Structure formats: structure tokens, C-alpha cells
PDB file of C-alpha atoms and ligand atoms in Angstrom:
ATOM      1  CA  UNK A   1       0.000   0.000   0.000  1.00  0.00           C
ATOM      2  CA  UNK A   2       1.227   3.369  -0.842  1.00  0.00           C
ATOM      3  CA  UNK A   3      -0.068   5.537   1.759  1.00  0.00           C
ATOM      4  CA  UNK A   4       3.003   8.631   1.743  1.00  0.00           C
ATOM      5  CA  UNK A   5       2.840  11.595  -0.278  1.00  0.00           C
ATOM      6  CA  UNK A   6       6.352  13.017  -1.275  1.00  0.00           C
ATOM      7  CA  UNK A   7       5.479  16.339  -2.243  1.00  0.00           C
ATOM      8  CA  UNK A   8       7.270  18.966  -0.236  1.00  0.00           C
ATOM      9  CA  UNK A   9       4.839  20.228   3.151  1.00  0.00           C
ATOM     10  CA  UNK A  10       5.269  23.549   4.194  1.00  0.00           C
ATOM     11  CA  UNK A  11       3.955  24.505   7.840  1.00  0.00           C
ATOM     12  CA  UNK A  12       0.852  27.186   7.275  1.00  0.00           C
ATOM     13  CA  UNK A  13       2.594  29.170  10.272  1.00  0.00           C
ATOM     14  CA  UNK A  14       6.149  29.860  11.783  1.00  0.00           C
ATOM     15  CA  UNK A  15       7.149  25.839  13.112  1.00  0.00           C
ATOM     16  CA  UNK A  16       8.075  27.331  16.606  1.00  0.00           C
ATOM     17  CA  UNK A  17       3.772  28.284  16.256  1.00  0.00           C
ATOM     18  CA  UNK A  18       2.839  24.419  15.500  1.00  0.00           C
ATOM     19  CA  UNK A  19       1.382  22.333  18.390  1.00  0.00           C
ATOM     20  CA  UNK A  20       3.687  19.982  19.501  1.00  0.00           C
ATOM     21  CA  UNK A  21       0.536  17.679  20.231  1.00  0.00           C
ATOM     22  CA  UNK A  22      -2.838  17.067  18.280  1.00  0.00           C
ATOM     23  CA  UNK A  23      -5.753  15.288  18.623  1.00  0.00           C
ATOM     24  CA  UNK A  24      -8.051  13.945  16.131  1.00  0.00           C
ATOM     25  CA  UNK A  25     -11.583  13.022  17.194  1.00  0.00           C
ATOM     26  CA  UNK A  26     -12.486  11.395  13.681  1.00  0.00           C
ATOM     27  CA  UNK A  27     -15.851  11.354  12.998  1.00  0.00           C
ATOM     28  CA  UNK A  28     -18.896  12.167  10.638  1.00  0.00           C
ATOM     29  CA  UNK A  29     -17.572   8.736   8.971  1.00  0.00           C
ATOM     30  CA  UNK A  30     -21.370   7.189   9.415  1.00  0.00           C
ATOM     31  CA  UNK A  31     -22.923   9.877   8.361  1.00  0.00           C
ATOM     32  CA  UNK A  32     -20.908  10.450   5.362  1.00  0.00           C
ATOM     33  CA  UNK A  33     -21.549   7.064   3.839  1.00  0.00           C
ATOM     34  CA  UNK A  34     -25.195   8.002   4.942  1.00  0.00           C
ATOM     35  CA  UNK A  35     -25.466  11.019   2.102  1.00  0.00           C
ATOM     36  CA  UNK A  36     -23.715   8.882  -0.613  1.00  0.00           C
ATOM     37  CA  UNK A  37     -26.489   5.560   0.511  1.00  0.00           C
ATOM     38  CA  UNK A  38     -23.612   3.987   1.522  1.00  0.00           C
ATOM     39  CA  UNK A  39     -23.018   1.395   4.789  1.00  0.00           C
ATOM     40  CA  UNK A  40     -21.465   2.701   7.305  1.00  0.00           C
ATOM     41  CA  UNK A  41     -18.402   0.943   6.814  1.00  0.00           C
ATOM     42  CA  UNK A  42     -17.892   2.573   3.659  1.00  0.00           C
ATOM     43  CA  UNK A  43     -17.054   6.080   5.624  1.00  0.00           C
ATOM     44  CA  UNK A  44     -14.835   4.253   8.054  1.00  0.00           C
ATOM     45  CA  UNK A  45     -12.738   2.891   4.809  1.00  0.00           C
ATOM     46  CA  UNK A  46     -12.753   6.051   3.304  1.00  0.00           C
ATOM     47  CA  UNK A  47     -11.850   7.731   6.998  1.00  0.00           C
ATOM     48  CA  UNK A  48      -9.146   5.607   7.307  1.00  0.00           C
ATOM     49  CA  UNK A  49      -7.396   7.070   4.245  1.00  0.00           C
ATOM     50  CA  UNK A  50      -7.583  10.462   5.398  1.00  0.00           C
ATOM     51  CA  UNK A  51      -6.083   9.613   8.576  1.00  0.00           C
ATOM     52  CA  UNK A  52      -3.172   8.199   6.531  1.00  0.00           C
ATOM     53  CA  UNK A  53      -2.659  11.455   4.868  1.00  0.00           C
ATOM     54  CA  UNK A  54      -3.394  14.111   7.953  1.00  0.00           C
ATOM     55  CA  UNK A  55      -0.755  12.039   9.737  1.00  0.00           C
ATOM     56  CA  UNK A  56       1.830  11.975   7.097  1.00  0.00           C
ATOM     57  CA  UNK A  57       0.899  15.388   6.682  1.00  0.00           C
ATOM     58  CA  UNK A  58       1.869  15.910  10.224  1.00  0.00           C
ATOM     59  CA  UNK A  59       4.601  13.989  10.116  1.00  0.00           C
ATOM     60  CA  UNK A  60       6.227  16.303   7.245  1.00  0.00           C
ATOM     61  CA  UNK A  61       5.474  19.936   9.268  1.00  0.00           C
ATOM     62  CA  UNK A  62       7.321  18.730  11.662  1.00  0.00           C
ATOM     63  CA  UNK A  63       4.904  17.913  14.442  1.00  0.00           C
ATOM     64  CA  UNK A  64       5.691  14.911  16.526  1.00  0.00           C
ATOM     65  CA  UNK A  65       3.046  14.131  18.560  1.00  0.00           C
ATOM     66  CA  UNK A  66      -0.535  13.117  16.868  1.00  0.00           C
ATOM     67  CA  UNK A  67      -3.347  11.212  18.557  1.00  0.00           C
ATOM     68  CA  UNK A  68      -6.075   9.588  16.403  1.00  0.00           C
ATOM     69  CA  UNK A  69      -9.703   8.473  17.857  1.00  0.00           C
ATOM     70  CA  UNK A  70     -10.189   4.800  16.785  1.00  0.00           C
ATOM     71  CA  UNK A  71     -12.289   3.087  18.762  1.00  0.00           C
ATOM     72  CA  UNK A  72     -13.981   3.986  22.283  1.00  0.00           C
ATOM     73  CA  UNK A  73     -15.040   2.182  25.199  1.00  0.00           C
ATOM     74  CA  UNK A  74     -18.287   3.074  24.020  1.00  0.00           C
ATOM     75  CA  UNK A  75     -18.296   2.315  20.466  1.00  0.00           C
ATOM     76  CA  UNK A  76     -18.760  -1.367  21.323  1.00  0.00           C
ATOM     77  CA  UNK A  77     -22.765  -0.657  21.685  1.00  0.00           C
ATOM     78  CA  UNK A  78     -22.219  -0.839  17.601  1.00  0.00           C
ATOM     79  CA  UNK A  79     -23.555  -3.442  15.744  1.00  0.00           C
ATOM     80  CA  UNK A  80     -21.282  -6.283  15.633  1.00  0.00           C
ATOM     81  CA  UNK A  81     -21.476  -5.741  11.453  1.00  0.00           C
ATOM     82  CA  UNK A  82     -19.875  -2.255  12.196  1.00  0.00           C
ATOM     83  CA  UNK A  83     -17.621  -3.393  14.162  1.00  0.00           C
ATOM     84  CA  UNK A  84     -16.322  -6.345  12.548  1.00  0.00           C
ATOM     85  CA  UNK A  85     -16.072  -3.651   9.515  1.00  0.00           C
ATOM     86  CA  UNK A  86     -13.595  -1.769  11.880  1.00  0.00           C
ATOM     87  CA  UNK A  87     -11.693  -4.871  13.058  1.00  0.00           C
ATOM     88  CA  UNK A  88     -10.908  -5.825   9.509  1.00  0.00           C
ATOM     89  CA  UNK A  89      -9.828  -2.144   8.577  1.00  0.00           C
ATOM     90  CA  UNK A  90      -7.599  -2.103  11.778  1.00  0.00           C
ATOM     91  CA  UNK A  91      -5.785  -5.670  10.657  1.00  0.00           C
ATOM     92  CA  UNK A  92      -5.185  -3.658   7.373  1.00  0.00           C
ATOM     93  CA  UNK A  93      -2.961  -1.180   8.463  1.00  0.00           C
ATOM     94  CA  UNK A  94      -1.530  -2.730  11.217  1.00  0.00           C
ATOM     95  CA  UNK A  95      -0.482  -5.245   8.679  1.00  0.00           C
ATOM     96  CA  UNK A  96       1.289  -2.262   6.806  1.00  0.00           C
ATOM     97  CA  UNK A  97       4.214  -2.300   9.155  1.00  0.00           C
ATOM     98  CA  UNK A  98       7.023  -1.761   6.494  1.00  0.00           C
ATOM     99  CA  UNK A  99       5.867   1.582   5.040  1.00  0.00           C
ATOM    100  CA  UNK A 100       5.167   2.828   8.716  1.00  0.00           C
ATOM    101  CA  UNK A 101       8.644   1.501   9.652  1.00  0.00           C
ATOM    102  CA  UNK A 102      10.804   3.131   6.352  1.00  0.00           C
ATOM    103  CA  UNK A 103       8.335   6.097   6.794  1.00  0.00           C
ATOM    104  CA  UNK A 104       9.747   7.481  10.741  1.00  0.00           C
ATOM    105  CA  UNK A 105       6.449   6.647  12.046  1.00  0.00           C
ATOM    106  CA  UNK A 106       6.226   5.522  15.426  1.00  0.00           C
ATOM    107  CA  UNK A 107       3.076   3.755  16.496  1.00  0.00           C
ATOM    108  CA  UNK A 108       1.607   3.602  19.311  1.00  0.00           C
ATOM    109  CA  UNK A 109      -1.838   2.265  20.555  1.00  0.00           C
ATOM    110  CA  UNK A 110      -3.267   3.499  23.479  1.00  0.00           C
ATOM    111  CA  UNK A 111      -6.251   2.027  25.374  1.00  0.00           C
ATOM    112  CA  UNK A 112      -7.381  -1.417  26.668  1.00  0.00           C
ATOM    113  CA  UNK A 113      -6.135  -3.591  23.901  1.00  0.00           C
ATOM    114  CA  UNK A 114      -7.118  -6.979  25.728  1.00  0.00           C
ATOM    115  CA  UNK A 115     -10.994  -6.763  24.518  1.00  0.00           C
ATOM    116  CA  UNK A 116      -9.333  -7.061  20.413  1.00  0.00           C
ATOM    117  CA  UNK A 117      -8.748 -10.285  18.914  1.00  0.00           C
ATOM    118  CA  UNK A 118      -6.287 -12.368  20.064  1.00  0.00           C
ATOM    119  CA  UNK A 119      -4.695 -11.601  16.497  1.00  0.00           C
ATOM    120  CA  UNK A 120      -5.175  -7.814  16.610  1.00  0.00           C
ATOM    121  CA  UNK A 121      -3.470  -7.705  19.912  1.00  0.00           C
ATOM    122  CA  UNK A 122      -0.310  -9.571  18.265  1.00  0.00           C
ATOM    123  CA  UNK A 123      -0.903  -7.462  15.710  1.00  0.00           C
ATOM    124  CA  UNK A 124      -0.874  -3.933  17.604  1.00  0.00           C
ATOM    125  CA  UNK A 125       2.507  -5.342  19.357  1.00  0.00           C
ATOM    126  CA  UNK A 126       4.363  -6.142  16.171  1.00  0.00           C
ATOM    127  CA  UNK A 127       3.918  -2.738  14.786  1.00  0.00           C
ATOM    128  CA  UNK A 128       4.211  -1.000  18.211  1.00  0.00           C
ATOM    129  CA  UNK A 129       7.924  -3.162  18.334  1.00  0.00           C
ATOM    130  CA  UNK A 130       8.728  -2.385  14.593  1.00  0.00           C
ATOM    131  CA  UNK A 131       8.981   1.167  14.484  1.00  0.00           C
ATOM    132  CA  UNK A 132       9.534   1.760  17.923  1.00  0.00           C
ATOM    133  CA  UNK A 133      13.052   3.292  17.379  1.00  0.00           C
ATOM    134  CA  UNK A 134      11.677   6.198  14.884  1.00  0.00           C
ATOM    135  CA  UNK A 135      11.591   9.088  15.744  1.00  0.00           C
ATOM    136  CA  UNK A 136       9.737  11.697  12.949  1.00  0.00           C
ATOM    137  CA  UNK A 137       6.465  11.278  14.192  1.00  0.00           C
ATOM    138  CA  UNK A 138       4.581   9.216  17.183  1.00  0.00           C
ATOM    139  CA  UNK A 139       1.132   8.056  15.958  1.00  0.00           C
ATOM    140  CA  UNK A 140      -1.256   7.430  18.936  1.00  0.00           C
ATOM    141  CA  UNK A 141      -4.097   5.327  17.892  1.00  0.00           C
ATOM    142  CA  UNK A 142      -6.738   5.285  20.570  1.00  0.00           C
ATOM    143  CA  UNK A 143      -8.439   1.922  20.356  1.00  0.00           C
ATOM    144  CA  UNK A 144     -10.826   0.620  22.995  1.00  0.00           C
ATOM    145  CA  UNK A 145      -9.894   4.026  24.579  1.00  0.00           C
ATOM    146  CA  UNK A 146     -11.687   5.599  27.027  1.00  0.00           C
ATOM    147  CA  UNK A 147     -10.754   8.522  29.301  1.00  0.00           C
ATOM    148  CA  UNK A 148     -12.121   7.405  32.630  1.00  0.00           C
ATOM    149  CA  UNK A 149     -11.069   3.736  31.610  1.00  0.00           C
ATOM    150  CA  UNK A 150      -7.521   5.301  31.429  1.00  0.00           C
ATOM    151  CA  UNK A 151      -7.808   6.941  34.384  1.00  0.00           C
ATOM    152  CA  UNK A 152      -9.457   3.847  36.466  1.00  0.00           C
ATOM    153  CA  UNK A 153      -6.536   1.917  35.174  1.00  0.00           C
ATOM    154  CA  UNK A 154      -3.591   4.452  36.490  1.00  0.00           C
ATOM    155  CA  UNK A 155      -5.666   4.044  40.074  1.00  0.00           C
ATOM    156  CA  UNK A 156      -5.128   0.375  39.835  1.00  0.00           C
ATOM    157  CA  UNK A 157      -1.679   0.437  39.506  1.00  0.00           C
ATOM    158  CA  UNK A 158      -1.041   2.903  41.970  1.00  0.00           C
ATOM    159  CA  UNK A 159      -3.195   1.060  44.372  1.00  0.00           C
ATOM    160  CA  UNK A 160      -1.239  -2.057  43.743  1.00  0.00           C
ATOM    161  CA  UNK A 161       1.850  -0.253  44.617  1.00  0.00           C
ATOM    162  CA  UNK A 162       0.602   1.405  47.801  1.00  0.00           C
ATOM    163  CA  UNK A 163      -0.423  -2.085  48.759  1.00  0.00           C
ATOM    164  CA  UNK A 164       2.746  -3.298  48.227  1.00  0.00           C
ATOM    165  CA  UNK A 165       4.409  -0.733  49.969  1.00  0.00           C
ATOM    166  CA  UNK A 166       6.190   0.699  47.261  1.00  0.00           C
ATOM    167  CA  UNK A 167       4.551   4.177  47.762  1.00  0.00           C
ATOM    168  CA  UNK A 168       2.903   5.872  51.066  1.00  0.00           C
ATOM    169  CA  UNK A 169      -0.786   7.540  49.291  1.00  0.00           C
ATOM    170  CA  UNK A 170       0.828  11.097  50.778  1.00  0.00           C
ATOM    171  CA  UNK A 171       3.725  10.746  48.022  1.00  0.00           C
ATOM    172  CA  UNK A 172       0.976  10.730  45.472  1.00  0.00           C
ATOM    173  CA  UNK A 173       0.899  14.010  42.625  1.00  0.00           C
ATOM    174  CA  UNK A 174      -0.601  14.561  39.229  1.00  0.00           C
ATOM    175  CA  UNK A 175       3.099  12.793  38.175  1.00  0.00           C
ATOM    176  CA  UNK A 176       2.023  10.060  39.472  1.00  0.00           C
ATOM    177  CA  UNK A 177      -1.260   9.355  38.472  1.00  0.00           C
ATOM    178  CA  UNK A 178       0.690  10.634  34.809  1.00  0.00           C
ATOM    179  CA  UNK A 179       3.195   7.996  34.862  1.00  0.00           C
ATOM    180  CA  UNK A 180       0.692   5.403  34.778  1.00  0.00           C
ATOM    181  CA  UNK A 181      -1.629   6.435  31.673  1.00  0.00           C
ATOM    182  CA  UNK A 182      -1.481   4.816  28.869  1.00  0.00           C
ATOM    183  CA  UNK A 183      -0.001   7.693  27.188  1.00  0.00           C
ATOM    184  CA  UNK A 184       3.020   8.167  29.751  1.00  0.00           C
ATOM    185  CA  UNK A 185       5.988  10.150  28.789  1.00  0.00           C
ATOM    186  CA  UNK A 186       3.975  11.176  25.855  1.00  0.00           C
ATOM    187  CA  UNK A 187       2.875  15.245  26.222  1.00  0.00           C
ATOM    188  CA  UNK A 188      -0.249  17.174  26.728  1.00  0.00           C
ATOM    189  CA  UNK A 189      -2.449  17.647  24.074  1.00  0.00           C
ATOM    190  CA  UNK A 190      -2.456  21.091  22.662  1.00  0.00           C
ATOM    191  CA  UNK A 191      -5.197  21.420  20.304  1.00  0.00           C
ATOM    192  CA  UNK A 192      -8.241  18.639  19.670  1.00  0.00           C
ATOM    193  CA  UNK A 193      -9.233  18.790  16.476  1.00  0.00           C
ATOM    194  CA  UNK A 194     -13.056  17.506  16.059  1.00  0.00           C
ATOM    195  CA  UNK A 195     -14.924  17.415  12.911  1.00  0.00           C
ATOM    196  CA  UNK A 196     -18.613  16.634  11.888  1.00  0.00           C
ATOM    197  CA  UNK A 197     -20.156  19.485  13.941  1.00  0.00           C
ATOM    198  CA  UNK A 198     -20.147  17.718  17.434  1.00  0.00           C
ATOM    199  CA  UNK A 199     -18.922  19.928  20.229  1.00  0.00           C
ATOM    200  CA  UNK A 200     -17.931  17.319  22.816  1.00  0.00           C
ATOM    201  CA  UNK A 201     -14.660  15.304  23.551  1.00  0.00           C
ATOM    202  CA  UNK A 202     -16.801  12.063  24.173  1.00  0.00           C
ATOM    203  CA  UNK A 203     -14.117  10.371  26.960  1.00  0.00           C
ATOM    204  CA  UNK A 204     -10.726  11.480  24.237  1.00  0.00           C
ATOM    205  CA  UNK A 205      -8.036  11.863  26.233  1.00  0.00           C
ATOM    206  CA  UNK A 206      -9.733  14.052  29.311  1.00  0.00           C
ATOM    207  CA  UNK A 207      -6.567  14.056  31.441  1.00  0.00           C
ATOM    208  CA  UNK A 208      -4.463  15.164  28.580  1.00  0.00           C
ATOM    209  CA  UNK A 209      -6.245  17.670  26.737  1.00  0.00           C
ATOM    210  CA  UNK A 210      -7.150  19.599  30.719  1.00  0.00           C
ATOM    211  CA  UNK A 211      -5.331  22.694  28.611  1.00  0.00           C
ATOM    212  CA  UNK A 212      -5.831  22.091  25.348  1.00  0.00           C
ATOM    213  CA  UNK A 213      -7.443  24.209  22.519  1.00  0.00           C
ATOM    214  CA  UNK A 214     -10.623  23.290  21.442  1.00  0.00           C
ATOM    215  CA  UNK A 215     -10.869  23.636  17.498  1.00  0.00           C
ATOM    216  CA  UNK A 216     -14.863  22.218  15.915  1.00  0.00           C
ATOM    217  CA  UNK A 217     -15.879  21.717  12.245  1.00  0.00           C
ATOM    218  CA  UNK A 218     -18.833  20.739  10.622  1.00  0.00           C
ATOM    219  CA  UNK A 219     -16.420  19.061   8.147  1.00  0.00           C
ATOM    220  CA  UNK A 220     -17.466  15.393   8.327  1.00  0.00           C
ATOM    221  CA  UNK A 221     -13.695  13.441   8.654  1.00  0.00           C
ATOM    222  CA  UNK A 222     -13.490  11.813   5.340  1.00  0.00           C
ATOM    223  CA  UNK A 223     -14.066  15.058   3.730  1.00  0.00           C
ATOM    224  CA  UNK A 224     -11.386  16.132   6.438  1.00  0.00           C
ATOM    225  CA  UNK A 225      -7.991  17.871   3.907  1.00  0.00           C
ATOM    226  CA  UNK A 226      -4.620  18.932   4.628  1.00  0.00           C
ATOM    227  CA  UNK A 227      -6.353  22.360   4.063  1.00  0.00           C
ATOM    228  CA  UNK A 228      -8.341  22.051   6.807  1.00  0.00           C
ATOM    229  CA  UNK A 229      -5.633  21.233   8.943  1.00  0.00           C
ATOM    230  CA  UNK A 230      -3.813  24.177   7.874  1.00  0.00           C
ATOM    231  CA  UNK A 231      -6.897  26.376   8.709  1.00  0.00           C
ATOM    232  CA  UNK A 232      -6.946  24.471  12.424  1.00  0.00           C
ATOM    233  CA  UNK A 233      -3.396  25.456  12.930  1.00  0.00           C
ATOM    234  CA  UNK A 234      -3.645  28.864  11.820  1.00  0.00           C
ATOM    235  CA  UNK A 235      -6.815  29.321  14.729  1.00  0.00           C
ATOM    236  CA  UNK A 236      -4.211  27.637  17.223  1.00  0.00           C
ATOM    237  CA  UNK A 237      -1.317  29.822  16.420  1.00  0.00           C
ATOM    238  CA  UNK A 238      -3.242  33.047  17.095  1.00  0.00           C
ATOM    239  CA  UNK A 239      -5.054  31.756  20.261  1.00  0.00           C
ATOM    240  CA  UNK A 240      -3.427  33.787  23.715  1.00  0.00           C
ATOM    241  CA  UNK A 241      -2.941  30.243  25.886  1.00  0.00           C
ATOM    242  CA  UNK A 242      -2.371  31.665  29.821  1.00  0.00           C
ATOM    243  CA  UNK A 243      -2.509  28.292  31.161  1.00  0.00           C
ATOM    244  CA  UNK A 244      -3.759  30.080  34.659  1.00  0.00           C
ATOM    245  CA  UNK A 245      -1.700  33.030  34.119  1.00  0.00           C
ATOM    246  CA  UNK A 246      -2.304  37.094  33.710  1.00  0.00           C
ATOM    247  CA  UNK A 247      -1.235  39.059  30.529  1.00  0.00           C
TER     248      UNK A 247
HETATM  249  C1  IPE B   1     -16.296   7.950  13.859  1.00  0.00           C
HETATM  250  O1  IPE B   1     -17.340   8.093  12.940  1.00  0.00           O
HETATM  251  C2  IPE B   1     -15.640   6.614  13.783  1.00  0.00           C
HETATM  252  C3  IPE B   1     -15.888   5.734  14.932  1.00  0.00           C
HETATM  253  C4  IPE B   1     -16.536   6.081  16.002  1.00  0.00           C
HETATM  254  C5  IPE B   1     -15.364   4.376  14.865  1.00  0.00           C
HETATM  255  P1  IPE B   1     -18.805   7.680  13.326  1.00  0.00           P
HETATM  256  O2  IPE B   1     -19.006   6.237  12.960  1.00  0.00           O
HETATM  257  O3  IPE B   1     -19.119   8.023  14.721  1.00  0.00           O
HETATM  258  O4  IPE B   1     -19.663   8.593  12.347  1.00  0.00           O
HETATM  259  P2  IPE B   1     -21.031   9.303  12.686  1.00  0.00           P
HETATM  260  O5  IPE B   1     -20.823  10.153  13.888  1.00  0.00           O
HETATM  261  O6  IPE B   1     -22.036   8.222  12.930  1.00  0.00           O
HETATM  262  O7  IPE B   1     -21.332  10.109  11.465  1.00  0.00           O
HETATM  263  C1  IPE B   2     -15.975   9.404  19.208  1.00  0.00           C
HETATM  264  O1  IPE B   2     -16.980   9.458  18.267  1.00  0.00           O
HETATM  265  C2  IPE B   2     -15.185   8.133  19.054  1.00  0.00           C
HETATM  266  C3  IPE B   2     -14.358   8.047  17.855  1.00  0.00           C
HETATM  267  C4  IPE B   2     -14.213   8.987  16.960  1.00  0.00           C
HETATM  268  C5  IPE B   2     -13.629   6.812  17.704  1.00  0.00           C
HETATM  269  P1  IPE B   2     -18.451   8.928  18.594  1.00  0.00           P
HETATM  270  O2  IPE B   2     -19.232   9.103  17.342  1.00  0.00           O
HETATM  271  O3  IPE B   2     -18.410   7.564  19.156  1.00  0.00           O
HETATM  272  O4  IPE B   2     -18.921   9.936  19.723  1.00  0.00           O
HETATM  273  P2  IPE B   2     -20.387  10.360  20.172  1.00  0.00           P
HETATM  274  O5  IPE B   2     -21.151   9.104  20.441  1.00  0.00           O
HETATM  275  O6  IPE B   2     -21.001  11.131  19.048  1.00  0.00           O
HETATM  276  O7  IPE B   2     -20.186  11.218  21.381  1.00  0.00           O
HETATM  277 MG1   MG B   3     -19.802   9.702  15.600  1.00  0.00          MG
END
């Protein structure tokens, strides 16, 4: 599959002005297949394109953090036709692990992979342990991701090591409770990007994105372009972000 464009990308503003972490909520994909007559799966195939080319396009303005939306904790209320639609799209790129690995993509999912397939799981960890030494761009795929999830599962492991006697519950800060996301080491999101006219973050990365900038399209995501993205970054680069502070 050849998924990477090699035409030269130029940053819409100054690259000290990028984000050095975005989010993508991707959606609209239903209801874009829904205007053509088209099953629903038809908008994920065609939304899994465009998040091959708004993460290469990423990847060549030089910003090295993206998260992607895959699959939530609550997306499994789908019908199973959906969702076996999405299962076989996911085994399709995750099989694509040498033009992620020549391409300085690094991949990583995020979420509670134990509820995939026995083979997606493999899956996920091959391509996580392929390109885990570039260095261009890390791709965060959210997949059976869910905010509270993520943060019920940090609890746990803290818990266990209090129990333990590892840590006294007095030694415990926001580092802590960090260093046992899914996304550790990885940082904050600074701008969530969500298409197809919803204004909510629907359990994306709550912990992470607690000073973000917000940016909403009515776009639906397969319709989603480079353009766009520009546009996004533009808003971002001229937003004041005080983070608590005074002017
Ligand atoms: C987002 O598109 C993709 C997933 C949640 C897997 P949707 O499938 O939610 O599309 P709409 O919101 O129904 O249009
Ligand atoms: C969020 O979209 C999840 C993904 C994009 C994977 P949803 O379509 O599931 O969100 P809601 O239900 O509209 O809040
Ligand atoms: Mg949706």
C-alpha cells in the first residue's frame, strides 16, 4: 500500500507556532456514507485514508506528537457488522508495518487492547515493536480508549503499589497518576481537532487535553484535507494560551 505523499509540506505558520501535540476526534464517517447511501463501513474505509494522509501530513510539518480516535469504550454498543467492519480495517494497516517503519512513524496504541482479537493484539505489538526506534512522528491510535477507563486503570496500579508498599498515598501528585496512563511520557495535548459538527470530547483523552485548545468543524472526517488542517493550525497559532496566568 502506498499511503506517503512526497510532495514537499510547508507549515501554514512559523514551526516554533505548530502544536507539539494534536488530537483527532475522527468522525462524521457514518454519516458520510449516509449522504452517498452507503453502509457505514464505507465512511470508516474512506476515513481511514484520510487519517493516513493528515498524519503523514503531520509527520512532514514537523509535528511529533498526533493522537487519532479509533475506537472507544463506548463504540462497542455498535452493531457487531460495524464493528467487525472496523476490526478488519484495523488488521489492514496494522499489517502495513514496512511503510510505517521506512516512513519514521512511530506507532503507538493506546487504550485497553485486551478486549481485540487475540490476532489484533499480536498485531498492535508487532507494529508498536517495529517502528519503535523512529523518531519523525509518534502516531497514537486510541483503540478501545476511554478517558475514565484510562484513568481507572492508572488508580489500579497505583493502588497495587501502595499495597505493596512501594509508595505511602501522601507521596501521590498529578506525576504520578501521569506515569501510569497509557499515554506516559507522551505530552499534553495542545489542540483537539473535532470534525462533523459535534462539540464534545466524548471520553478522548480528558486528562491530557485539561489545557488544550478546542478547534470544531462541521467538516465530516473523510471530507477532512490537509487544508483544513492548515486552517486548524492557523486558529491555534493566534489563540493567547495563559494556562492560569495574567497578561
Ligand atoms: C467515527 O465516525 C468513527 C468511529 C466512532 C469508529 P462515526 O461512525 O461516529 O460517524 P457518525 O458520527 O455516525 O457520522
Ligand atoms: C468518538 O466518536 C469516538 C471516535 C471517533 C472513535 P463517537 O461518534 O463515538 O462519539 P459520540 O457518540 O457522538 O459522542
Ligand atoms: Mg460519531
Amino acid at each position: 500500500m502506498a499511503f506517503f505523499t512526497k510532495k514537499e509540506a510547508v507549515p501554514p505558520v512559523a514551526p516554533e507556532q505548530l502544536p507539539k501535540h494534536v488530537g483527532f476526534i475522527m468522525d462524521g464517517n457514518g454519516r458520510w456514507a449516509k449522504k452517498r447511501g452507503m453502509p457505514r463501513g464505507f465512511g470508516h474505509i474512506e476515513g481511514g485514508k484520510v487519517y493516513k494522509k493528515i498524519m503523514t501530513y503531520c509527520r512532514d510539518i514537523g509535528i511529533p506528537y498526533a493522537s487519532f480516535y479509533v475506537f472507544s469504550t463506548e463504540n462497542w454498543s455498535r452493531s457487531q457488522e460495524e464493528i467487525n467492519g472496523i476490526f478488519k480495517l484495523m488488521r489492514e494497516y496494522l499489517d502495513d508495518v514496512q511503510s510505517f517503519k521506512h516512513e519514521g512513524v512511530r506507532w503507538l496504541v493506546v487504550g485497553d487492547k485486551s478486549k481485540f482479537p487475540q490476532d489484533i493484539q499480536e498485531r498492535m505489538t508487532k507494529l508498536e515493536e517495529e517502528t519503535r526506534d523512529n523518531d519523525r512522528l509518534t502516531s497514537i491510535m486510541c483503540c478501545n480508549y476511554g478517558g475514565r477507563n484510562e484513568l481507572a486503570h492508572s488508580a489500579r496500579e497505583i493502588a497495587e503499589l501502595v499495597k505493596k508498599g512501594e509508595l505511602e498515598p501522601e507521596d501521590i501528585t498529578e506525576d504520578t497518576i501521569n506515569a501510569h496512563l497509557y499515554t506516559a511520557g507522551i505530552p499534553d495535548v495542545d489542540l483537539v481537532i473535532r470534525p462533523s459538527g459535534e462539540l464534545r470530547l466524548s471520553n478522548f483523552l480528558i486528562w491530557q487535553c485539561a489545557y488544550a485548545e478546542y478547534y470544531f468543524t462541521n467538516i465530516l472526517w473523510p471530507d477532512f484535507t490537509t487544508d483544513d488542517l492548515d486552517k486548524a493550525l492557523i486558529d491555534f497559532a493566534g489563540r493567547g494560551r495563559r494556562f492560569g496566568g495574567a497578561e
